[in-house]
Coordinates of C-alpha atoms and ligand atoms in Angstrom, one line a residue:
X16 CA 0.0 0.0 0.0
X17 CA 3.1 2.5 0.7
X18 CA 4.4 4.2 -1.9
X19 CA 8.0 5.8 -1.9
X20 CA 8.6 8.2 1.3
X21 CA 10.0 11.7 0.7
X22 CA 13.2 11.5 1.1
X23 CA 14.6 14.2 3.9
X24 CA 18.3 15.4 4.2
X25 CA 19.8 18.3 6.3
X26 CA 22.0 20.7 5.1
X27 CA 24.5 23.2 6.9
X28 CA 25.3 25.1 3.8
X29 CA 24.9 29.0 3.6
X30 CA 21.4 29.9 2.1
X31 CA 22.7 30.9 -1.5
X32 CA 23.9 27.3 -1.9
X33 CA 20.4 25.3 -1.2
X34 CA 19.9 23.5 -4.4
X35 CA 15.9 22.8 -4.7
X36 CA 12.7 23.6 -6.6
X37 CA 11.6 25.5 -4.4
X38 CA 13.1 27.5 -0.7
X39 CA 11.1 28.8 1.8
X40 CA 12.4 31.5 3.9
X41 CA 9.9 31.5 7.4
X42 CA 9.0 35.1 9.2
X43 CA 6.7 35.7 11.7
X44 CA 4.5 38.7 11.4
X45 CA 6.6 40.4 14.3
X46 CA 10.3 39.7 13.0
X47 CA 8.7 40.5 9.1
X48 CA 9.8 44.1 9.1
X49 CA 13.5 43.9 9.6
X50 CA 14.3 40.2 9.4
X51 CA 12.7 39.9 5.7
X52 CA 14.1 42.9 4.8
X53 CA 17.2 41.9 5.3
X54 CA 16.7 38.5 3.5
X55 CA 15.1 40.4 0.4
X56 CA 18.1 42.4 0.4
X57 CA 20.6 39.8 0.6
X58 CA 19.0 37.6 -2.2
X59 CA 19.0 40.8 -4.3
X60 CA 14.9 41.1 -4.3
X61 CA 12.7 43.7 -4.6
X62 CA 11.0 44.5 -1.1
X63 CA 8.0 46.5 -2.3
X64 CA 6.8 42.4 -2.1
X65 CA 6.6 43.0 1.3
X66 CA 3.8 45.2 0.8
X67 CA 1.9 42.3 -0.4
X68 CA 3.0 39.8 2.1
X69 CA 1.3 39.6 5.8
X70 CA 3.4 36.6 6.9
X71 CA -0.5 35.3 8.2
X72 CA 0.1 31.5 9.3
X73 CA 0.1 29.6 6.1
X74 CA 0.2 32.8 3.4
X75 CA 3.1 31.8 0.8
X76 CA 4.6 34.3 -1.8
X77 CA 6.5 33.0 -4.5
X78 CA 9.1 35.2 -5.5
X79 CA 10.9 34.8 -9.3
X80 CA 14.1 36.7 -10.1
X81 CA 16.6 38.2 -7.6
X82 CA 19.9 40.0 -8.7
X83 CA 22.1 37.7 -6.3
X84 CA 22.9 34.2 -7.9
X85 CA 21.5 31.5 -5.5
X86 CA 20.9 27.8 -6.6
X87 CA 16.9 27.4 -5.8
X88 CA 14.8 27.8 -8.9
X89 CA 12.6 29.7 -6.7
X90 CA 12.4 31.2 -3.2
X91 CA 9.1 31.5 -1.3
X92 CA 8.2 33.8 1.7
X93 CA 6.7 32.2 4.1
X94 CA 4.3 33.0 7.0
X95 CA 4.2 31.8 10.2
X96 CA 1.6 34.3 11.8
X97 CA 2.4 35.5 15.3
X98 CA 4.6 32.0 15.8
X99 CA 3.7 31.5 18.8
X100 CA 2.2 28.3 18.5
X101 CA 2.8 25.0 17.3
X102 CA 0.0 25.1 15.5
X103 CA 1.2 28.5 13.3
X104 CA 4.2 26.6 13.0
X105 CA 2.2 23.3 11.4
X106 CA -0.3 25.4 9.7
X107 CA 2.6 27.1 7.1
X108 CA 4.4 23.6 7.1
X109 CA 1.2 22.3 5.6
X110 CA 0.4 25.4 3.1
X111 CA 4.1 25.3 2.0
X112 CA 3.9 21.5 0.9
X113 CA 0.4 21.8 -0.5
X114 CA 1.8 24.6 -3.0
X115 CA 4.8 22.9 -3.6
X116 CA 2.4 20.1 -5.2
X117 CA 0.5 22.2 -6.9
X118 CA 2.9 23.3 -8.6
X119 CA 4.5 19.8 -9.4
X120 CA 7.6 20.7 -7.7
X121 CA 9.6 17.8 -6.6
X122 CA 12.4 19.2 -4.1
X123 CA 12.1 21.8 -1.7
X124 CA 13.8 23.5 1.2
X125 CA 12.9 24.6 4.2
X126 CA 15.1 27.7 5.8
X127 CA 15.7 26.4 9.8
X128 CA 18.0 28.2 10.6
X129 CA 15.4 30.7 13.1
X130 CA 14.1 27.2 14.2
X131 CA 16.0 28.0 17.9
X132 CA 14.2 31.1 18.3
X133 CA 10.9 29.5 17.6
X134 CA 11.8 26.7 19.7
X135 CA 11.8 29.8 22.7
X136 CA 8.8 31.7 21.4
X137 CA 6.4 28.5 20.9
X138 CA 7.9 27.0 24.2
X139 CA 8.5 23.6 22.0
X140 CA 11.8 22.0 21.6
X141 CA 13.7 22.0 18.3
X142 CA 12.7 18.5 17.8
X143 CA 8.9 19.1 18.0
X144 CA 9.3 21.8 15.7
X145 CA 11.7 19.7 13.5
X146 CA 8.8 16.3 13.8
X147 CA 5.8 18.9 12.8
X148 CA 7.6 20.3 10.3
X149 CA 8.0 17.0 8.8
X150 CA 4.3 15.9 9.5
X151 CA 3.1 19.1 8.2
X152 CA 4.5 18.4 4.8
X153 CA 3.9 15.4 4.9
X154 CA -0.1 16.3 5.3
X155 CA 0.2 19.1 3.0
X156 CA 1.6 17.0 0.0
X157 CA -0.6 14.1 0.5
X158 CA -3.1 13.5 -2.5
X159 CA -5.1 10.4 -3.1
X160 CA -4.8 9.8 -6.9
X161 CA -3.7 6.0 -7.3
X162 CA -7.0 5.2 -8.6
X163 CA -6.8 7.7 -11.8
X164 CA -5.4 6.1 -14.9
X165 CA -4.6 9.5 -15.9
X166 CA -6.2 7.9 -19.7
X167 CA -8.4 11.2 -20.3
X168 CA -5.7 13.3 -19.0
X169 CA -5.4 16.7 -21.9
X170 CA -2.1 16.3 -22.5
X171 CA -0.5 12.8 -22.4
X172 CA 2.5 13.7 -21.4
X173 CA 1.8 15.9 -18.2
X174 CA 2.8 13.9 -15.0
X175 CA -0.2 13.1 -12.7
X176 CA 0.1 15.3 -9.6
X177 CA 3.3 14.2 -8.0
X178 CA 4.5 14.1 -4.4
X179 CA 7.7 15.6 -3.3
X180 CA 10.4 13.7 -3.5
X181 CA 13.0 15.5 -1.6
X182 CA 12.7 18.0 1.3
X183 CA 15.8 19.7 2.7
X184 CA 16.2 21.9 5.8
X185 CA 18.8 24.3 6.2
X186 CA 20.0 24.2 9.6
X187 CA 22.9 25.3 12.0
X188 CA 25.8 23.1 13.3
X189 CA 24.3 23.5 16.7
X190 CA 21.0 22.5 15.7
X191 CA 21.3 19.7 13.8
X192 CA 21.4 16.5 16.4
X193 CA 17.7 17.7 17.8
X194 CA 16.6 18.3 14.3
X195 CA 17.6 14.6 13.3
X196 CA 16.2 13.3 15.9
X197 CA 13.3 15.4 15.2
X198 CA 12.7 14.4 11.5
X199 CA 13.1 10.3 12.6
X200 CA 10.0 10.9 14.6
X201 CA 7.9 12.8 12.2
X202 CA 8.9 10.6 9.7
X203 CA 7.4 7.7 11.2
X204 CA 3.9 9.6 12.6
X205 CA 3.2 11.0 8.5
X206 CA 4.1 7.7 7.5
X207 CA 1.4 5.7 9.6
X208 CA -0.7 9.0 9.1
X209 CA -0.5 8.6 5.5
X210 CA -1.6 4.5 5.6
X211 CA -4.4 5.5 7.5
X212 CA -5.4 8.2 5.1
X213 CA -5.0 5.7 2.2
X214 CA -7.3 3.2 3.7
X215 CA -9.6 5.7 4.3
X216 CA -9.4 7.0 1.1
X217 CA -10.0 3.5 -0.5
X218 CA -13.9 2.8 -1.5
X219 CA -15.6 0.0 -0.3
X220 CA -15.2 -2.3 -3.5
X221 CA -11.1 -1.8 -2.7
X222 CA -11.5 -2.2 1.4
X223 CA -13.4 -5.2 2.8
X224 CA -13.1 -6.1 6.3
X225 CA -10.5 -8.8 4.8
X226 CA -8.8 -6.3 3.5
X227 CA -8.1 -4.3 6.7
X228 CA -7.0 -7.4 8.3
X229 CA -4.6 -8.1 5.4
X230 CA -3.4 -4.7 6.3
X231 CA -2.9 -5.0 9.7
X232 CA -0.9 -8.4 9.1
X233 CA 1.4 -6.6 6.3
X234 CA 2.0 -4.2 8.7
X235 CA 2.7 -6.7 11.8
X236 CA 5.3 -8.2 9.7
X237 CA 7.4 -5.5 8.3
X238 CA 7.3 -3.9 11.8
X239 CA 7.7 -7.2 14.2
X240 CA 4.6 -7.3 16.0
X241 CA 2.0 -10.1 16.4
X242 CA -1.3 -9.7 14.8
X243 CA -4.2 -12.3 15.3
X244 CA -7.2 -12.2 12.7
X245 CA -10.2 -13.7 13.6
X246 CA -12.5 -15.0 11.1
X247 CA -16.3 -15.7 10.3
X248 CA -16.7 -19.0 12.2
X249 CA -14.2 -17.8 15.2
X250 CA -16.2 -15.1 15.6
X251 CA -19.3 -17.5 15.8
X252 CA -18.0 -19.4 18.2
X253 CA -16.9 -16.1 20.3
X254 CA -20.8 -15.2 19.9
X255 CA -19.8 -12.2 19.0
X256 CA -23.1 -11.2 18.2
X257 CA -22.8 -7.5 17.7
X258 CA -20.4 -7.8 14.9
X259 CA -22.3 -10.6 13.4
X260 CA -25.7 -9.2 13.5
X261 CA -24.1 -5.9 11.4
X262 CA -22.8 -8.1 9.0
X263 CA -25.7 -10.7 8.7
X264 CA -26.6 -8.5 5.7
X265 CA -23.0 -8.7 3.9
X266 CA -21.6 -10.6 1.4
X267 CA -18.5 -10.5 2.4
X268 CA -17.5 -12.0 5.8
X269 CA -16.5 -10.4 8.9
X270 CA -13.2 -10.0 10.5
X271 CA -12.0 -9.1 14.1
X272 CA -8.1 -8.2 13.7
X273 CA -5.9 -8.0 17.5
X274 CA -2.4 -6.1 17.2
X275 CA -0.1 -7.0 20.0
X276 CA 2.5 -4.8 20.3
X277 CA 5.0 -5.8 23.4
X278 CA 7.9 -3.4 23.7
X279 CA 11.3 -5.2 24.7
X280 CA 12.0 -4.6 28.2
X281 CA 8.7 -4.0 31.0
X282 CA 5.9 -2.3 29.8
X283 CA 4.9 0.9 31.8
X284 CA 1.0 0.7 30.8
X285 CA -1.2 -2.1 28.9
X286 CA -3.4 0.4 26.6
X287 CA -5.9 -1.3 24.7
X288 CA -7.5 0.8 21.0
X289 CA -10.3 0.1 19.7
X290 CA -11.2 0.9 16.6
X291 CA -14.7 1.0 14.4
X292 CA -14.1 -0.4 11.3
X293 CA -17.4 -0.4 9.2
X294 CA -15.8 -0.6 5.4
X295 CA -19.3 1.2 3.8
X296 CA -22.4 1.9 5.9
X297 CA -25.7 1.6 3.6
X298 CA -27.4 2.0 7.0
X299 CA -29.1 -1.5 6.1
X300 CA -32.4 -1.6 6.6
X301 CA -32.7 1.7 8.1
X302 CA -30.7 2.5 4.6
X303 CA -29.3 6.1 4.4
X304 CA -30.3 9.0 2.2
X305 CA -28.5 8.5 -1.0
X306 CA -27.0 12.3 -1.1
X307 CA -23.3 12.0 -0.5
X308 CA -23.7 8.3 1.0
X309 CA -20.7 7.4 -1.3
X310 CA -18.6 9.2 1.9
X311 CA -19.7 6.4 3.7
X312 CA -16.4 4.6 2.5
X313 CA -14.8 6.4 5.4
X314 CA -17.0 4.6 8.2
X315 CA -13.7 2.8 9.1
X316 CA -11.5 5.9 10.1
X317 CA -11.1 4.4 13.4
X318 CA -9.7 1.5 12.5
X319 CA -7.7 3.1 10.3
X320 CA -6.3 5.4 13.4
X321 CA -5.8 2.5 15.1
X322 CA -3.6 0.3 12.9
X323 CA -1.6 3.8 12.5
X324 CA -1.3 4.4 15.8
X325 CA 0.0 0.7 16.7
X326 CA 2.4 0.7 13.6
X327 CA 4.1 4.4 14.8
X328 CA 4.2 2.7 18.5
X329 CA 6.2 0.1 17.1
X330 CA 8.6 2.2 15.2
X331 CA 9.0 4.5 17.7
X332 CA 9.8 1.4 20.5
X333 CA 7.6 2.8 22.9
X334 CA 7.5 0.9 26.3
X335 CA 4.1 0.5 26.0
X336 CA 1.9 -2.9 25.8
X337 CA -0.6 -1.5 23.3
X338 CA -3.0 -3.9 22.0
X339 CA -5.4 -2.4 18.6
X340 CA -9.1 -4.4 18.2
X341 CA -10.4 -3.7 15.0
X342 CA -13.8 -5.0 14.4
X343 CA -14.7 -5.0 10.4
X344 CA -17.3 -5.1 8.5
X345 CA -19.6 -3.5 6.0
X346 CA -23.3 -2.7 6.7
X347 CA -25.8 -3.3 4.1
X348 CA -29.6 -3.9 3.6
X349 CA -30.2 -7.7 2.0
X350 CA -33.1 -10.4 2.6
X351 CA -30.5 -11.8 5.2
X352 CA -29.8 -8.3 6.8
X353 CA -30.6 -7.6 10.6
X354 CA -33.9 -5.5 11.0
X355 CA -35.1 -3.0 13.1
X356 CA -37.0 -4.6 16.0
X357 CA -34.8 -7.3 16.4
X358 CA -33.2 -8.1 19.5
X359 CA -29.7 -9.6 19.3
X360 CA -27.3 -11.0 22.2
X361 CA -23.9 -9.3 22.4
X362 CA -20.2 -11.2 23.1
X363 CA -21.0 -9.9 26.6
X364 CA -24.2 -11.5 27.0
X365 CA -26.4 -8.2 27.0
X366 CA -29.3 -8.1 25.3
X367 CA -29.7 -5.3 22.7
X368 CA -32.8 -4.0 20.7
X369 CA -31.5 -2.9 17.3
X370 CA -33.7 0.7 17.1
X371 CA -31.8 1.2 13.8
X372 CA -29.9 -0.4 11.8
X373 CA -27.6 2.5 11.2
X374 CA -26.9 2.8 14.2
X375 CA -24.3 -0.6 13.8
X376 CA -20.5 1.4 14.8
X377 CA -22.2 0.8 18.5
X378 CA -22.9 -3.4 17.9
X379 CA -19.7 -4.1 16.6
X380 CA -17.7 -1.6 19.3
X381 CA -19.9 -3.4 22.3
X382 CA -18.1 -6.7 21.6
X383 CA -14.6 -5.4 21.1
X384 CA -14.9 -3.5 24.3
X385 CA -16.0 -6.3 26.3
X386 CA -13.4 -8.4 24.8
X387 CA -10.4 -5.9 25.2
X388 CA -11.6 -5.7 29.2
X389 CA -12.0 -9.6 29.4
X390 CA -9.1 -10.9 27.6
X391 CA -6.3 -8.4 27.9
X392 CA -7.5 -6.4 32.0
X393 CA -5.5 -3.0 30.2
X394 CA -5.3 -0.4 32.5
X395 CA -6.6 2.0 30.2
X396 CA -9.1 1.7 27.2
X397 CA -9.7 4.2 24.1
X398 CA -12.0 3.6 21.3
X399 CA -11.7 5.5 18.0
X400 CA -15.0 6.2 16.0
X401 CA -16.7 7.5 13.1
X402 CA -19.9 7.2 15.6
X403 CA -22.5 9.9 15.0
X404 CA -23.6 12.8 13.1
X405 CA -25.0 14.1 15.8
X406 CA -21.3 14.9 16.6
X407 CA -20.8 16.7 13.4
X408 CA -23.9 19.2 14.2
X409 CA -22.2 19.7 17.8
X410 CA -18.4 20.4 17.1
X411 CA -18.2 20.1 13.3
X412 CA -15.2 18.9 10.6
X413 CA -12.4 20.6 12.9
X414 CA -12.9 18.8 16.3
X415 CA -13.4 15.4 17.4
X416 CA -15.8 14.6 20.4
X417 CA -14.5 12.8 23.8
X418 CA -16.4 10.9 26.2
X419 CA -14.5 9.5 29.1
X420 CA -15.4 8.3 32.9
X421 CA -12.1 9.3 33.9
X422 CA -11.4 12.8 34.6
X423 CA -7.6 13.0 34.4
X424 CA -7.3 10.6 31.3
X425 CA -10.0 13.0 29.5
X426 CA -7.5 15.9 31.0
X427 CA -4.7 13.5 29.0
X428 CA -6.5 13.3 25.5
X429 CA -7.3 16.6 25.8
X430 CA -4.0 18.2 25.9
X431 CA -2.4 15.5 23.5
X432 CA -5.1 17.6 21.2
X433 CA -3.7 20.4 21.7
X434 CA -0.2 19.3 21.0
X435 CA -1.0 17.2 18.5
X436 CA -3.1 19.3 16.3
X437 CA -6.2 17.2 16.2
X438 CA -8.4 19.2 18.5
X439 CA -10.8 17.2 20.9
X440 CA -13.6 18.7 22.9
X441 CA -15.2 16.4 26.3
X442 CA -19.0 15.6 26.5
X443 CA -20.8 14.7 29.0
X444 CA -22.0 11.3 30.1
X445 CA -24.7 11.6 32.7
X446 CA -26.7 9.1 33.9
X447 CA -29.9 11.2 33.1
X448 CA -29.2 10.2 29.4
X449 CA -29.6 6.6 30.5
X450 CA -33.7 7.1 29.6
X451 CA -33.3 7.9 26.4
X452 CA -31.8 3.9 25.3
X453 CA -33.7 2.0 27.3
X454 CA -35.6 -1.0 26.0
X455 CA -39.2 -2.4 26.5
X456 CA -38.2 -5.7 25.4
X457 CA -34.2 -6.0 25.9
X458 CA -31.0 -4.8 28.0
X459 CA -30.4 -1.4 26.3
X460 CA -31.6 -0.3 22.9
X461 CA -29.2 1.1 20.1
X462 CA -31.1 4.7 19.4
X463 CA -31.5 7.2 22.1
X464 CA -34.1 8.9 19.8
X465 CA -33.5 13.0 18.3
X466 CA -31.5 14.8 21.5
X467 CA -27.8 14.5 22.4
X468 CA -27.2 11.7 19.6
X469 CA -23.5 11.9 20.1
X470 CA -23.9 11.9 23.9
X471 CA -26.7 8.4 23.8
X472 CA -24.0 6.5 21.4
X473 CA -20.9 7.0 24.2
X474 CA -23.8 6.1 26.9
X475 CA -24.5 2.9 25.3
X476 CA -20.8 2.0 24.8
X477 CA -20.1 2.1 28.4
X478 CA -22.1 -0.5 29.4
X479 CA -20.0 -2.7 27.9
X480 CA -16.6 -1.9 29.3
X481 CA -17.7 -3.9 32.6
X482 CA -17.0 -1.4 34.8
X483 CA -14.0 0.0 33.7
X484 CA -12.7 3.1 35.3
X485 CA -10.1 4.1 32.7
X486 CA -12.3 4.2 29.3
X487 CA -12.4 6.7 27.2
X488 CA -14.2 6.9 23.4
X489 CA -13.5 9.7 20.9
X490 CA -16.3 10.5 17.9
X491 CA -14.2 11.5 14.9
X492 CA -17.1 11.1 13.0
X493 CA -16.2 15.0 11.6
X494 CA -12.5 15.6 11.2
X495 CA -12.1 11.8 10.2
X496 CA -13.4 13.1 6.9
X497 CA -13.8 16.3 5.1
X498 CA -16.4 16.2 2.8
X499 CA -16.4 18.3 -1.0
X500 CA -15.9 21.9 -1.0
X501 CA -14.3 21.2 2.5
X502 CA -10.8 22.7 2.0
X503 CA -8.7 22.3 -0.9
X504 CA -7.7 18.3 -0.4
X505 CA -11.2 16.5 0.6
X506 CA -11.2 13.2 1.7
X507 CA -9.8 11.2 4.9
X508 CA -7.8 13.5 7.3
X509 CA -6.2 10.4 9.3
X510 CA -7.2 11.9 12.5
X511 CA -6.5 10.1 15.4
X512 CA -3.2 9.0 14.5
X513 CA -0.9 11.9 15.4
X514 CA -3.4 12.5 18.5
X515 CA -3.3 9.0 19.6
X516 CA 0.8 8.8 19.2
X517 CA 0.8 12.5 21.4
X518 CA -0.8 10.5 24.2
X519 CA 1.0 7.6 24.1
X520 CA 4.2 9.4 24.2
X521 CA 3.4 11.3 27.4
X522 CA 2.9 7.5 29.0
X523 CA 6.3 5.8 27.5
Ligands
LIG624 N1 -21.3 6.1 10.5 C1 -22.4 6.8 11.0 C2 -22.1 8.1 11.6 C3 -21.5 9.2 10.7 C4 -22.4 10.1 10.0 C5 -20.2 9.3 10.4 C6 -21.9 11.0 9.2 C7 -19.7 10.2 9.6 C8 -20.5 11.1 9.0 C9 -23.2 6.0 12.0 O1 -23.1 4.6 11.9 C10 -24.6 6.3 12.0 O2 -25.2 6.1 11.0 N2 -25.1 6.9 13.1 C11 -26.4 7.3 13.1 C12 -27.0 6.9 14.5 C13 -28.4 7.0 14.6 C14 -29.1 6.0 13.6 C15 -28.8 6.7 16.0 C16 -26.5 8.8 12.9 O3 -25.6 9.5 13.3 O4 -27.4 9.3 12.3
LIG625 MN1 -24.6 3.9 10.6
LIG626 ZN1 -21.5 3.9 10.8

């Protein structure tokens, strides 16, 4: 599924000497006046441009010309807004890349040579600002185009829109060790990113549940880790019946994938992920609208999180026992599908009246929770999940929703947010919304009916972690996906990845 990473190389040399496509010289709206000026001068460039040029986080200005000789094709001015945040700083690593690609550019070059004083105004070290720098691009040069043949393409011989081959940073002497170690790590997070973007991006006649479980094993073996895949009649004989009831409908089997990842010395935490991994959701019976179902294809961003999340603990040799659950499955109406009314028996043994049909992330997440608790006792549980719209009308595309029953974990996921970019916001989970799922006829039901959608979904998932104290379940449901007209690349975002990686960190 990988294709060929950019390749990243450091350089010490003196700006004039940066051989790429394209070099981008960073200011910060406060150092814009004199520090810009200065570089202008130097390179020989007009700076009436800087009449033009705000530095805003993100803003690029691609300069042609220059009386000095230096040996980029073309220098861009950069913005980094006020830098005084990471995310200013990942914001115009993103833009730069994005336009980079645009304009089929294959090597570029970052300037880091202020990267010390950013280091002291964001409060981040140089390695932070080295590994988002790398992620950044990463993100910002990502395009989803292996499924174009490129046969009604104009002109035959124009290249399909490339990514960058080569991205070199200019930095000092003194620099240069945290900046190495900086790049390793953001290599490896836009790496996994970038997988789980793929998968997400991959319709449903490309991605069956057998097909994330293939993934998971590729993965397990490049990256030495044990991954167990459980199949159609193991999952019978689990009684797994959430999973199966969802996919009583499908053609195509089930699967229930377990990464187990155990670092080489002691392990300081046993986390267990969980991950929804619903390949396409029809809605089955209670079959979705057909306007912009097609997105549906994404319904298996949390699994998608999950393997990335696993594979980057690996590479990075956390000492972490971290175990990924990835339930999978499509959802589909069919003369064998599950129907609303029914009332089905979960791997726990809890009764649940299916309300609706589309309402199936829930059934299959109920038995991987109970089964993470039961079989593993972690000390701490997450579950990743494209869950609800109702949490897209709360919080929107730019903010995933948490639910936890532990105050200082939800404190933990939180913050990785804020470091990581992907920007959580907590919920509540009151008893009081316990009405709205209860059942005439069974344990629980699946549908809490029209209020707090988001909120009855994360109600009914924690009756299945057994009394868990440590849980926590996060709704990327919006930034998991941008839809058309979103932003300039639409499609699967990868969230969860670099969030979940933020927070594991903090524990190794
Ligand atoms: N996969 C959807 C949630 C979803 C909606 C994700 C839009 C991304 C974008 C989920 O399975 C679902 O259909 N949820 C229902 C629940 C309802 C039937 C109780 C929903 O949100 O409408
Ligand atoms: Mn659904
Ligand atoms: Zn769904």
């Amino acid at each position: 599924m990988a294709s060929n990473p950019m390749k990243i190389s450091l350089l010490k040399s003196n700006l004039e000497a940066v051989g790429a496509d394209l070099l981008a010289l960073p200011f910060s709206t406060g150092a814009l006046k004199k520090e810009a000026e200065e570089a202008l001068l130097a390179l020989g460039f007009d700076i009436q441009v800087l009449k033009d040029f705000k530095a805003d986080a993100g803003e690029v200005v691609v300069l042609y010309g220059g009386g000095k000789k230096h040996a980029a094709a073309r220098i861009a001015l950069l913005g980094l807004g006020e830098a005084k945040t990471l995310d200013d700083w990942r914001k115009a690593s993103v833009s730069f890349a994005s336009k980079a690609v645009d304009m089929k550019l294959g090597k570029i070059a970052v300037d880091c040579s202020g990267i010390k004083s950013l280091s002291a105004a964001t409060g981040q070290s140089v390695a932070t600002l080295a590994a988002t720098l790398v992620e950044g691009c990463s993100v910002g040069s990502y395009r989803f185009d292996r499924l174009k043949s490129g046969k009604l393409d104009k002109k035959k011989s124009a290249p399909k829109s490339k990514e960058i081959a080569e991205l070199l940073l200019r930095v000092d002497a003194q620099e240069s060790v945290e900046v190495e170690k900086g790049v390793a790590e953001g290599k490896i997070v836009a790496s996994c990113q970038k997988m789980a973007r793929d998968m997400v991006n991959l319709p449903g006649n490309y991605l069956q549940a057998d097909d994330i479980a293939k993934a998971a094993v590729e993965s397990g073996k490049k990256h030495g880790y044990d991954v167990t895949v459980l199949h159609k009649k193991q999952i019978e004989s689990l009684c797994m019946g959430g999973l199966l009831a969802v996919n009583q409908g499908s053609f195509h089997p089930p699967t229930f994938t377990v990464l187990d990842y155990k670092p080489k010395g002691k392990a300081k935490l046993v986390v267990a992920l969980v991950g929804k991994g619903v390949t396409f959701d029809s809605g089955g019976i209670s079959l979705k609208p057909s306007e912009n179902m097609g997105e549906m294809k994404s319904d298996m961003s949390g699994a998608a999180s999950v393997l990335g999340a696993v594979e980057a603990v690996v590479r990075l040799g956390l000492p972490l026992h971290v175990i990924g659950l990835i339930p999978a499955t499509d959802n589909m109406p069919s003369g064998t599908a599950q129907k609303p009314g029914d009332v089905i028996t979960t791997y726990s043994g809890i009764t649940v009246e299916v309300g609706n049909t589309d309402a199936e992330g829930r059934l299959i997440l109920a038995d991987a929770l109970t089964y993470a608790k039961e079989k593993y006792k972690p000390d701490v549980i997450i579950d990743v999940a494209t869950l609800t719209g109702a949490c897209i009308v709360a919080l929107g595309y730019g903010v995933a929703g948490l639910f936890s029953n532990n105050d200082k974990l939800a404190d933990e996921i939180f913050q990785a947010g804020q470091q990581s970019g992907e920007k959580v916001w907590r919920m509540p989970l009151w008893d009081l919304y316990d009405e709205q799922i209860k059942s005439d006829v069974a344990d629980v039901n699946n549908t809490g009916g029209r209020g707090a959608g988001s909120v009855t979904a994360a109600k009914f998932l924690e009756k299945f972690i057994d009394g868990h104290k440590n849980w926590a379940h996060i709704d990327i449901a919006g930034p998991s996906f941008l839809p058309k007209g979103g932003g300039k690349v639409n499609g699967g975002t990868g969230f969860g990845v670099s969030l979940l990686v933020e927070l594991l960190k903090k524990w190794a």
